Coordinates of C-alpha atoms and ligand atoms in Angstrom, one line a residue:
M20 CA -2.8 -25.7 -4.7
L21 CA -3.4 -23.6 -7.8
T22 CA -7.1 -23.2 -8.6
T23 CA -7.0 -21.7 -12.2
N24 CA -4.6 -21.6 -15.1
P25 CA -1.4 -20.2 -13.5
F26 CA -0.8 -17.9 -16.4
D27 CA -4.2 -16.3 -16.5
L28 CA -4.0 -12.5 -16.2
A29 CA -6.5 -10.5 -14.2
P30 CA -9.6 -10.0 -16.5
A31 CA -10.3 -6.5 -17.7
H32 CA -13.4 -6.1 -15.7
L33 CA -11.4 -6.4 -12.5
R34 CA -9.4 -3.3 -13.4
D35 CA -10.7 0.0 -12.3
E36 CA -9.8 2.8 -14.7
D37 CA -10.9 5.6 -12.3
D38 CA -8.5 4.4 -9.7
D39 CA -5.7 5.0 -12.1
D40 CA -5.5 8.6 -10.8
K41 CA -4.4 7.5 -7.3
P42 CA -1.2 5.9 -6.2
K43 CA -2.0 2.2 -5.7
E44 CA -1.7 0.6 -2.3
E45 CA 0.9 -2.0 -2.1
C46 CA 0.0 -5.3 -0.4
G47 CA -1.4 -6.5 2.9
V48 CA 0.1 -9.4 4.9
V49 CA -1.3 -11.3 7.9
G50 CA -0.1 -14.3 10.0
I51 CA -1.7 -16.3 12.8
F52 CA 0.2 -18.6 15.1
G53 CA -1.5 -20.9 17.6
D54 CA -5.2 -20.8 16.8
P55 CA -7.3 -23.8 15.7
D56 CA -9.0 -21.6 13.1
A57 CA -5.9 -19.9 11.9
A58 CA -6.9 -19.9 8.2
S59 CA -10.3 -18.4 9.0
H60 CA -8.7 -15.6 11.0
A61 CA -6.2 -15.0 8.2
V62 CA -9.1 -14.6 5.7
L63 CA -10.8 -12.2 8.1
G64 CA -7.6 -10.2 8.4
L65 CA -7.3 -10.1 4.6
H66 CA -10.8 -8.8 4.4
A67 CA -9.8 -5.9 6.7
L68 CA -6.7 -5.3 4.5
Q69 CA -8.5 -5.5 1.2
H70 CA -7.7 -1.8 0.6
R71 CA -4.0 -2.7 0.3
G72 CA -4.4 -4.9 -2.7
Q73 CA -7.4 -6.1 -4.8
E74 CA -5.8 -8.0 -7.6
A75 CA -5.3 -11.3 -5.8
A76 CA -5.4 -13.0 -2.4
G77 CA -3.9 -16.2 -0.9
V78 CA -3.6 -18.1 2.3
V79 CA -1.1 -20.9 3.2
S80 CA -1.8 -22.8 6.4
C81 CA 0.3 -25.5 8.2
D82 CA -0.9 -28.3 10.5
G83 CA 2.6 -29.0 11.9
F84 CA 3.5 -31.5 9.2
S85 CA 2.0 -30.3 5.8
F86 CA 1.3 -27.0 4.2
H87 CA -2.0 -26.2 2.5
S88 CA -2.5 -23.4 0.0
H89 CA -5.2 -21.6 -1.8
R90 CA -4.5 -18.6 -4.0
G91 CA -6.6 -16.8 -6.6
L92 CA -7.1 -13.6 -8.6
G93 CA -9.6 -11.1 -7.4
H94 CA -11.0 -10.1 -4.0
V95 CA -10.8 -12.0 -0.8
S96 CA -14.5 -12.7 -0.8
E97 CA -14.3 -14.2 -4.2
N98 CA -11.5 -16.6 -3.3
F99 CA -12.5 -17.9 0.2
K100 CA -16.2 -18.3 0.0
S101 CA -16.2 -22.1 -0.4
E102 CA -16.4 -24.4 2.6
E103 CA -14.3 -26.9 0.8
V104 CA -11.5 -24.4 0.4
M105 CA -11.6 -23.4 4.1
N106 CA -11.8 -27.0 5.3
R107 CA -8.6 -27.7 3.3
L108 CA -6.7 -24.9 4.9
A109 CA -6.2 -26.9 8.2
G110 CA -3.8 -26.2 11.0
P111 CA -3.0 -23.8 13.8
M112 CA -0.7 -21.6 11.7
A113 CA -1.6 -19.6 8.6
I114 CA -0.2 -16.6 6.6
G115 CA -2.1 -14.6 4.1
H116 CA -1.5 -11.9 1.4
N117 CA -3.5 -9.4 -0.5
R118 CA -1.7 -8.5 -3.7
Y119 CA -1.4 -5.4 -5.8
S120 CA 1.4 -6.0 -8.2
T121 CA 4.2 -3.4 -7.8
S122 CA 6.7 -6.0 -9.0
G123 CA 6.1 -8.9 -11.3
D124 CA 3.1 -9.3 -13.6
K125 CA -0.4 -10.1 -12.5
A126 CA -0.3 -13.9 -13.3
L127 CA -1.4 -16.3 -10.6
R128 CA 2.1 -17.7 -10.4
N129 CA 3.0 -14.4 -8.7
V130 CA 0.2 -14.5 -6.1
Q131 CA 1.4 -14.9 -2.6
P132 CA 2.1 -16.4 -0.1
F133 CA 4.8 -18.4 -1.8
Y134 CA 5.6 -21.8 -0.5
A135 CA 8.7 -24.1 -1.2
D136 CA 10.2 -27.3 0.1
L137 CA 13.8 -26.3 1.1
A138 CA 16.6 -28.4 2.6
F139 CA 15.4 -27.8 6.2
G140 CA 11.7 -28.4 5.3
G141 CA 8.8 -26.2 4.1
L142 CA 8.8 -22.4 4.1
G143 CA 5.9 -20.1 3.4
L144 CA 6.6 -16.5 2.7
C145 CA 4.6 -13.3 2.0
H146 CA 5.9 -9.7 1.4
N147 CA 4.7 -6.2 1.5
G148 CA 7.1 -3.7 -0.1
N149 CA 9.4 -3.6 -3.1
L150 CA 13.1 -4.6 -3.4
T151 CA 15.3 -2.2 -5.4
N152 CA 18.1 -4.7 -6.2
A153 CA 15.8 -7.7 -7.0
V154 CA 16.7 -7.7 -10.7
T155 CA 20.4 -7.7 -10.0
L156 CA 20.1 -10.4 -7.4
R157 CA 17.8 -12.5 -9.6
R158 CA 20.3 -12.4 -12.5
Q159 CA 23.1 -13.5 -10.2
L160 CA 21.0 -16.4 -8.8
V161 CA 19.9 -17.5 -12.3
Q162 CA 23.6 -17.6 -13.3
K163 CA 24.2 -19.9 -10.4
G164 CA 21.5 -22.3 -11.6
C165 CA 18.4 -21.1 -9.7
I166 CA 15.1 -21.7 -11.4
F167 CA 12.4 -19.1 -10.8
S168 CA 8.8 -20.0 -11.0
S169 CA 7.5 -16.4 -10.7
T170 CA 8.6 -12.9 -11.8
S171 CA 8.0 -11.4 -8.3
D172 CA 10.8 -9.8 -6.3
T173 CA 9.6 -11.8 -3.3
E174 CA 10.9 -15.1 -4.8
V175 CA 14.4 -13.7 -4.7
V176 CA 14.2 -13.8 -0.9
L177 CA 12.9 -17.4 -1.0
Q178 CA 15.8 -18.4 -3.3
L179 CA 18.4 -16.6 -1.1
V180 CA 17.0 -18.4 2.0
A181 CA 17.2 -21.7 0.1
R182 CA 20.9 -21.1 -0.9
S183 CA 22.1 -19.7 2.4
D184 CA 25.0 -21.6 4.1
Y185 CA 23.5 -21.2 7.5
L186 CA 21.7 -24.1 9.2
A187 CA 19.0 -22.4 11.3
V188 CA 16.0 -20.9 9.5
E189 CA 16.3 -17.7 11.5
D190 CA 20.0 -17.3 10.4
R191 CA 19.1 -18.1 6.8
L192 CA 16.4 -15.4 6.8
V193 CA 18.8 -12.8 8.2
D194 CA 21.5 -13.9 5.8
A195 CA 19.1 -13.5 2.8
L196 CA 17.7 -10.1 4.0
R197 CA 21.2 -8.7 4.5
K198 CA 21.6 -9.1 0.7
V199 CA 18.5 -7.3 -0.3
E200 CA 17.8 -3.6 -0.6
G201 CA 14.5 -1.8 -0.5
A202 CA 11.3 -2.0 1.5
Y203 CA 9.9 -5.1 3.1
S204 CA 7.5 -6.2 5.8
L205 CA 7.7 -10.0 5.6
I206 CA 5.9 -12.9 7.3
A207 CA 7.5 -16.4 7.0
M208 CA 6.4 -19.7 8.3
T209 CA 7.9 -23.1 8.8
T210 CA 6.1 -26.2 10.3
N211 CA 6.6 -24.9 13.8
T212 CA 7.7 -21.2 13.8
M213 CA 6.5 -17.9 12.4
Y214 CA 8.7 -14.9 11.6
G215 CA 7.7 -11.3 11.2
I216 CA 10.4 -8.9 9.8
R217 CA 10.6 -5.2 8.9
D218 CA 13.4 -3.7 6.9
P219 CA 15.9 -1.5 8.8
Y220 CA 14.1 1.7 7.7
G221 CA 10.6 0.3 8.6
I222 CA 9.2 1.7 5.4
R223 CA 6.1 -0.5 5.4
P224 CA 4.0 -1.2 8.5
L225 CA 3.7 -4.4 10.5
V226 CA 2.0 -4.9 13.8
L227 CA 1.9 -7.6 16.4
G228 CA -1.3 -8.7 18.2
H229 CA -2.7 -11.3 20.5
L230 CA -5.9 -13.3 20.6
D231 CA -6.7 -15.9 23.3
G232 CA -3.2 -17.3 23.4
A233 CA -2.6 -16.9 19.6
H234 CA -0.1 -14.5 18.2
I235 CA -0.9 -12.4 15.2
L236 CA 1.1 -10.3 12.7
A237 CA -0.6 -7.9 10.3
S238 CA 0.1 -4.9 8.1
E239 CA -2.4 -2.8 10.0
S240 CA -4.2 -2.9 13.3
C241 CA -7.6 -2.9 11.6
A242 CA -6.8 -6.6 10.8
L243 CA -6.6 -7.3 14.5
D244 CA -9.9 -5.5 15.2
I245 CA -11.8 -7.6 12.8
M246 CA -10.6 -10.8 14.6
G247 CA -11.3 -9.4 18.0
A248 CA -7.6 -9.4 18.7
E249 CA -5.6 -7.1 20.9
Y250 CA -3.0 -4.7 19.5
V251 CA 0.3 -5.4 21.3
R252 CA 2.8 -3.2 19.4
D253 CA 4.4 -2.4 16.1
V254 CA 7.2 -4.6 14.9
E255 CA 10.1 -2.2 15.1
P256 CA 12.2 -1.2 12.0
G257 CA 14.9 -3.8 11.6
E258 CA 13.3 -6.2 14.0
L259 CA 12.8 -9.9 13.5
V260 CA 10.1 -11.3 15.7
V261 CA 10.2 -15.1 16.2
I262 CA 7.0 -16.8 17.3
D263 CA 6.9 -20.4 18.4
R264 CA 5.5 -22.6 21.2
D265 CA 7.7 -20.7 23.8
G266 CA 6.1 -17.3 22.9
V267 CA 7.5 -14.3 21.1
R268 CA 11.2 -13.5 20.9
S269 CA 12.7 -10.3 19.4
V270 CA 16.0 -10.1 17.5
K271 CA 17.7 -7.0 16.0
P272 CA 20.0 -8.5 13.4
F273 CA 20.6 -5.4 11.1
V274 CA 22.8 -2.3 11.5
P275 CA 20.6 0.4 13.0
V276 CA 19.6 3.3 10.9
Q277 CA 17.2 6.3 11.2
S278 CA 13.8 4.8 10.5
R279 CA 11.9 6.2 7.5
F280 CA 8.3 5.0 7.7
C281 CA 6.2 5.9 4.6
I282 CA 4.5 9.1 5.4
F283 CA 1.9 8.5 2.6
E284 CA 0.5 5.6 4.8
Y285 CA -0.9 8.4 7.0
I286 CA -2.2 10.5 4.1
Y287 CA -3.9 7.8 2.0
F288 CA -2.8 4.2 2.1
A289 CA -3.6 2.9 5.6
R290 CA -7.2 2.6 6.8
P291 CA -8.3 5.6 8.9
D292 CA -9.4 3.3 11.8
S293 CA -5.9 1.8 12.0
V294 CA -3.2 2.8 14.4
V295 CA 0.2 2.7 12.8
E296 CA 3.5 3.5 14.5
G297 CA 1.4 4.1 17.6
T298 CA -0.6 6.9 16.1
S299 CA -4.2 6.9 14.9
V300 CA -4.4 7.4 11.1
Y301 CA -7.7 9.2 11.4
H302 CA -6.3 11.7 13.9
V303 CA -3.3 12.4 11.7
R304 CA -5.5 13.0 8.7
K305 CA -7.6 15.5 10.6
R306 CA -4.5 17.3 11.8
I307 CA -3.3 17.5 8.2
G308 CA -6.6 19.2 7.4
E309 CA -6.1 21.6 10.3
E310 CA -2.6 22.4 9.2
L311 CA -3.8 22.8 5.6
A312 CA -6.4 25.3 6.7
R313 CA -3.8 27.3 8.7
E314 CA -1.6 27.4 5.6
S315 CA -4.1 28.1 2.9
A316 CA -7.6 29.0 4.1
V317 CA -9.7 31.0 1.6
P318 CA -13.1 32.8 2.0
A319 CA -15.7 30.1 1.3
D320 CA -19.2 28.9 2.1
V321 CA -18.7 25.2 2.4
I322 CA -15.9 22.6 2.8
V323 CA -16.5 19.5 0.6
P324 CA -14.4 16.3 0.7
V325 CA -13.6 14.2 -2.3
P326 CA -14.9 10.9 -0.8
D327 CA -13.9 8.7 0.8
S328 CA -10.2 9.4 1.4
G329 CA -10.6 13.2 1.6
V330 CA -13.1 13.1 4.4
P331 CA -10.9 13.3 7.6
A332 CA -8.7 16.1 6.2
A333 CA -11.8 18.0 5.1
L334 CA -13.2 17.7 8.7
G335 CA -10.0 19.1 10.1
F336 CA -10.0 21.9 7.5
A337 CA -13.6 22.8 8.4
A338 CA -12.9 22.7 12.1
E339 CA -9.9 25.0 11.8
S340 CA -11.4 27.4 9.3
G341 CA -14.9 27.6 10.9
V342 CA -16.5 27.0 7.5
P343 CA -19.3 24.3 7.4
F344 CA -18.5 20.8 6.3
E345 CA -20.9 19.1 3.9
F346 CA -21.0 16.0 1.7
G347 CA -21.2 17.9 -1.5
I348 CA -20.1 14.8 -3.5
I349 CA -21.6 11.4 -2.9
R350 CA -19.6 8.3 -3.7
N351 CA -21.3 5.2 -5.1
H352 CA -19.7 2.2 -3.4
Y353 CA -21.3 -0.3 -5.6
V354 CA -19.4 0.3 -8.8
G355 CA -15.7 0.0 -9.5
R356 CA -13.9 -3.2 -10.0
T357 CA -17.0 -5.2 -10.9
F358 CA -18.4 -2.5 -13.2
I359 CA -18.2 -3.6 -16.8
Q360 CA -17.9 -0.7 -19.3
P361 CA -19.8 -1.9 -22.3
T362 CA -19.5 1.0 -24.6
Q363 CA -17.3 4.0 -25.2
R364 CA -20.3 6.3 -24.3
T365 CA -20.6 4.9 -20.8
R366 CA -16.8 4.9 -20.4
D367 CA -16.9 8.6 -21.3
L368 CA -19.1 9.2 -18.3
G369 CA -16.0 8.6 -16.4
V370 CA -15.9 9.8 -12.9
K371 CA -19.8 10.0 -12.7
R372 CA -19.9 6.3 -12.2
K373 CA -18.3 6.7 -8.9
H374 CA -19.1 10.3 -7.8
N375 CA -22.1 12.5 -8.0
A376 CA -22.6 16.1 -7.1
N377 CA -25.0 16.8 -4.2
R378 CA -26.4 19.9 -5.9
A379 CA -28.3 21.2 -2.9
F380 CA -25.0 21.9 -1.0
L381 CA -23.1 23.3 -4.0
E382 CA -25.4 25.6 -5.9
G383 CA -24.4 29.3 -5.5
K384 CA -21.6 28.4 -3.1
R385 CA -17.9 29.1 -2.8
V386 CA -16.6 25.6 -2.4
V387 CA -13.3 24.3 -1.0
L388 CA -12.7 20.8 -2.3
V389 CA -10.4 18.7 -0.1
D390 CA -8.6 15.7 -1.6
D391 CA -5.7 13.6 -0.4
S392 CA -3.4 13.7 -3.5
I393 CA -3.2 14.5 -7.1
V394 CA -1.3 12.1 -9.3
R395 CA -2.2 12.5 -13.0
G396 CA -5.0 15.0 -12.2
T397 CA -7.5 13.4 -14.6
T398 CA -10.1 12.6 -11.9
S399 CA -9.6 15.9 -10.1
K400 CA -10.3 17.8 -13.3
K401 CA -13.6 15.8 -13.8
I402 CA -14.7 16.4 -10.2
V403 CA -14.1 20.1 -10.5
Q404 CA -16.2 20.2 -13.7
M405 CA -18.9 18.3 -11.9
V406 CA -18.9 20.7 -8.9
R407 CA -19.1 23.7 -11.3
Q408 CA -21.9 22.2 -13.3
A409 CA -23.8 21.8 -10.0
G410 CA -23.7 25.6 -9.6
A411 CA -20.7 26.3 -7.5
T412 CA -19.6 30.0 -7.9
E413 CA -16.0 29.3 -7.0
V414 CA -14.0 26.1 -6.6
H415 CA -10.8 26.1 -4.5
M416 CA -8.9 22.8 -4.3
R417 CA -6.9 21.9 -1.2
I418 CA -4.7 18.8 -1.2
S419 CA -3.6 17.1 2.0
S420 CA -0.3 15.9 0.6
P421 CA 2.6 17.9 -0.9
P422 CA 2.8 17.8 -4.7
T423 CA 3.7 14.3 -5.8
T424 CA 6.7 15.0 -8.0
H425 CA 8.6 11.7 -7.9
P426 CA 7.7 8.0 -8.3
C427 CA 7.8 5.6 -5.5
F428 CA 10.2 2.6 -5.6
F429 CA 9.4 1.2 -2.2
G430 CA 6.1 -0.6 -2.8
I431 CA 3.6 1.9 -4.1
D432 CA 2.7 2.0 -7.7
T433 CA 2.9 5.6 -9.0
P434 CA 3.2 6.7 -12.7
D435 CA 6.5 7.9 -14.1
R436 CA 7.4 11.6 -13.8
D437 CA 6.0 12.3 -17.3
N438 CA 2.6 11.5 -16.0
L439 CA 2.8 13.1 -12.6
L440 CA 0.9 16.4 -12.9
A441 CA 3.0 18.2 -10.3
A442 CA 6.3 17.1 -11.8
Q443 CA 5.3 18.6 -15.2
H444 CA 3.6 21.9 -14.2
N445 CA 3.9 24.7 -11.7
L446 CA 1.0 25.8 -9.5
A447 CA -0.5 28.3 -11.8
E448 CA -0.4 25.8 -14.7
M449 CA -2.1 23.2 -12.5
E450 CA -4.8 25.6 -11.5
K451 CA -5.6 26.3 -15.1
L452 CA -5.5 22.6 -16.1
L453 CA -7.8 21.6 -13.3
G454 CA -10.1 24.5 -13.8
V455 CA -10.0 25.8 -10.2
D456 CA -10.0 29.3 -8.8
S457 CA -7.1 28.4 -6.5
L458 CA -5.0 25.3 -5.6
A459 CA -2.9 24.7 -2.6
F460 CA -1.0 21.6 -1.2
I461 CA 0.1 21.2 2.4
S462 CA 3.7 22.1 2.8
I463 CA 6.2 19.3 3.7
D464 CA 6.8 21.0 7.1
G465 CA 3.0 21.2 7.7
L466 CA 2.8 17.5 7.0
Y467 CA 5.6 16.7 9.4
R468 CA 3.8 18.9 12.1
A469 CA 0.6 16.9 11.5
V470 CA 2.4 13.7 12.3
G471 CA 3.8 15.2 15.5
Q472 CA 7.3 16.4 14.3
V473 CA 8.7 19.9 14.5
G474 CA 9.1 20.0 10.7
R475 CA 11.2 18.3 8.0
E476 CA 13.9 21.0 7.6
L477 CA 14.7 21.2 11.3
G478 CA 16.3 17.8 11.7
N479 CA 17.0 14.5 9.9
P480 CA 13.8 13.4 8.2
T481 CA 12.2 10.6 10.2
F482 CA 9.8 9.5 7.4
C483 CA 10.1 8.4 3.8
D484 CA 8.8 11.3 1.8
A485 CA 10.7 10.6 -1.4
C486 CA 7.6 10.9 -3.7
F487 CA 7.4 14.6 -2.5
T488 CA 11.1 15.4 -2.2
G489 CA 13.0 13.0 -4.4
D490 CA 15.1 12.0 -1.3
Y491 CA 15.6 8.3 -2.1
F492 CA 17.7 7.4 0.9
L493 CA 18.2 3.8 -0.3
P494 CA 20.4 2.5 -3.1
L495 CA 18.4 2.1 -6.4
T496 CA 20.7 -0.6 -7.6
D497 CA 18.5 -1.8 -10.5
R498 CA 18.2 1.6 -12.0
N499 CA 20.5 1.0 -15.0
D500 CA 19.2 -2.5 -15.6
T501 CA 18.1 -2.7 -19.2
E502 CA 16.4 -6.0 -18.8
C503 CA 14.2 -4.8 -16.0
T504 CA 10.5 -5.3 -16.7
S505 CA 9.0 -4.7 -13.3
Q506 CA 6.6 -1.7 -13.2
Q507 CA 8.4 -0.2 -10.2
L508 CA 12.0 -0.9 -11.3
S509 CA 11.5 0.3 -14.8
L510 CA 10.6 3.7 -13.3
L511 CA 14.1 3.8 -11.8
R512 CA 15.5 4.1 -15.3
E513 CA 13.1 6.9 -16.1
K514 CA 13.7 8.8 -12.9
L515 CA 17.4 8.8 -13.2
A516 CA 17.6 9.2 -17.0
Ligands
SF4_615 S1 8.2 7.3 -1.9 FE1 6.2 8.1 -1.1 S2 4.7 6.4 -1.3 FE2 6.8 5.5 -1.5 S3 7.4 4.8 0.5 FE3 8.2 6.9 0.3 S4 6.5 8.2 1.1 FE4 5.7 6.2 0.8

């Protein structure tokens, strides 16, 4: 059921201009099979996955006969606070989605999960990732008479399932997904079965959990923790997990390829308390900090993280370098998406709305600032200014990712190359632009060492690192599509121009 005008766009006060200097998390998905409070658990899971998308949230439940839906713009807490809404989401099965729009505009018609009545019955579907041939497929489908009700790439999958010649839902899903290219972790639901699927490269995460006889699928293990559920395992790249009354069954319907999990999940996107691909995100971030210190330590008095995401890497950097760690910048958690900027003057205060210098730990000090990434560099520049104004005698910036030189087409919103600082400037130029005494990024090999590999150059890459290397290992079919309006896909044209 739609709760507001389906063509409403996210209001301006829900957008956060300061966050424009970070790559945007993609989406979060969750599914619960076999719990009388499935929808409540789905909402809890979406709360834990809120960092993966803050523009909209939705839940579709099923009572074995009918589907029930609630979707809305804004945060999970804004959309699922009413008892009436939760009472309506009845049934022992539910799927949920947190949205950040990497494809399609921000209208409510694009908010997931999607639901449709197909020849075999109802199907609910939600998706984390981005399809790189969605525009091409969509045009072919429209020419065959398909009518689309959204501009999202996920609806392409729904339409392909609807038109498949196979009878069984499982076969229809596989048939549809063999036609798509790109990144997807999907959860689908009929009246009696739930499906969890990762693309053959396993670019985006998906885990399987268990709670008192119920089976759970979620983007990250932190969603299991909040429900009190047990982490069972990651859904494997190219795996289709089928969950029904008989339990969990695994199918491997795709041609096997070397997996390429998104390495940026470890650096920034995933929550630090999550375990993804069997590895603690927090531990990896600390190890990245240790590697960074081995590669680019500098004489300093204090290691200061740019909160919050720079904290684990800064702890690792401090431990390895032997220089004290201090919270030299304090983050205000009560501003951001709900902060309304009434005048140009307050807007110009910029980064100070969110971060403030902790002068006592900066004055007269040689400071190493540790952050996870630099995209445009606008926020980094303001933070450096703030640290200098607080009395730091030297500011050295250390970044726990390699330079972001290429846009992502696999489910993360990054600017085009013209707006990526590291794509436009060399290290010396970036140091000058940011106003730092020195700047260093972790090397790509150092990053691979931190995630437990020997190094990137010594073998086939086992992660997606395309935004650092330009190694797009998947076809970018829509790249020459002049009608493409999606944020992500329009970047394909830019990148390959
Ligand atoms: S391009 Fe970068 S952000 Fe995108 S999936 Fe690959 S590693 Fe992740």
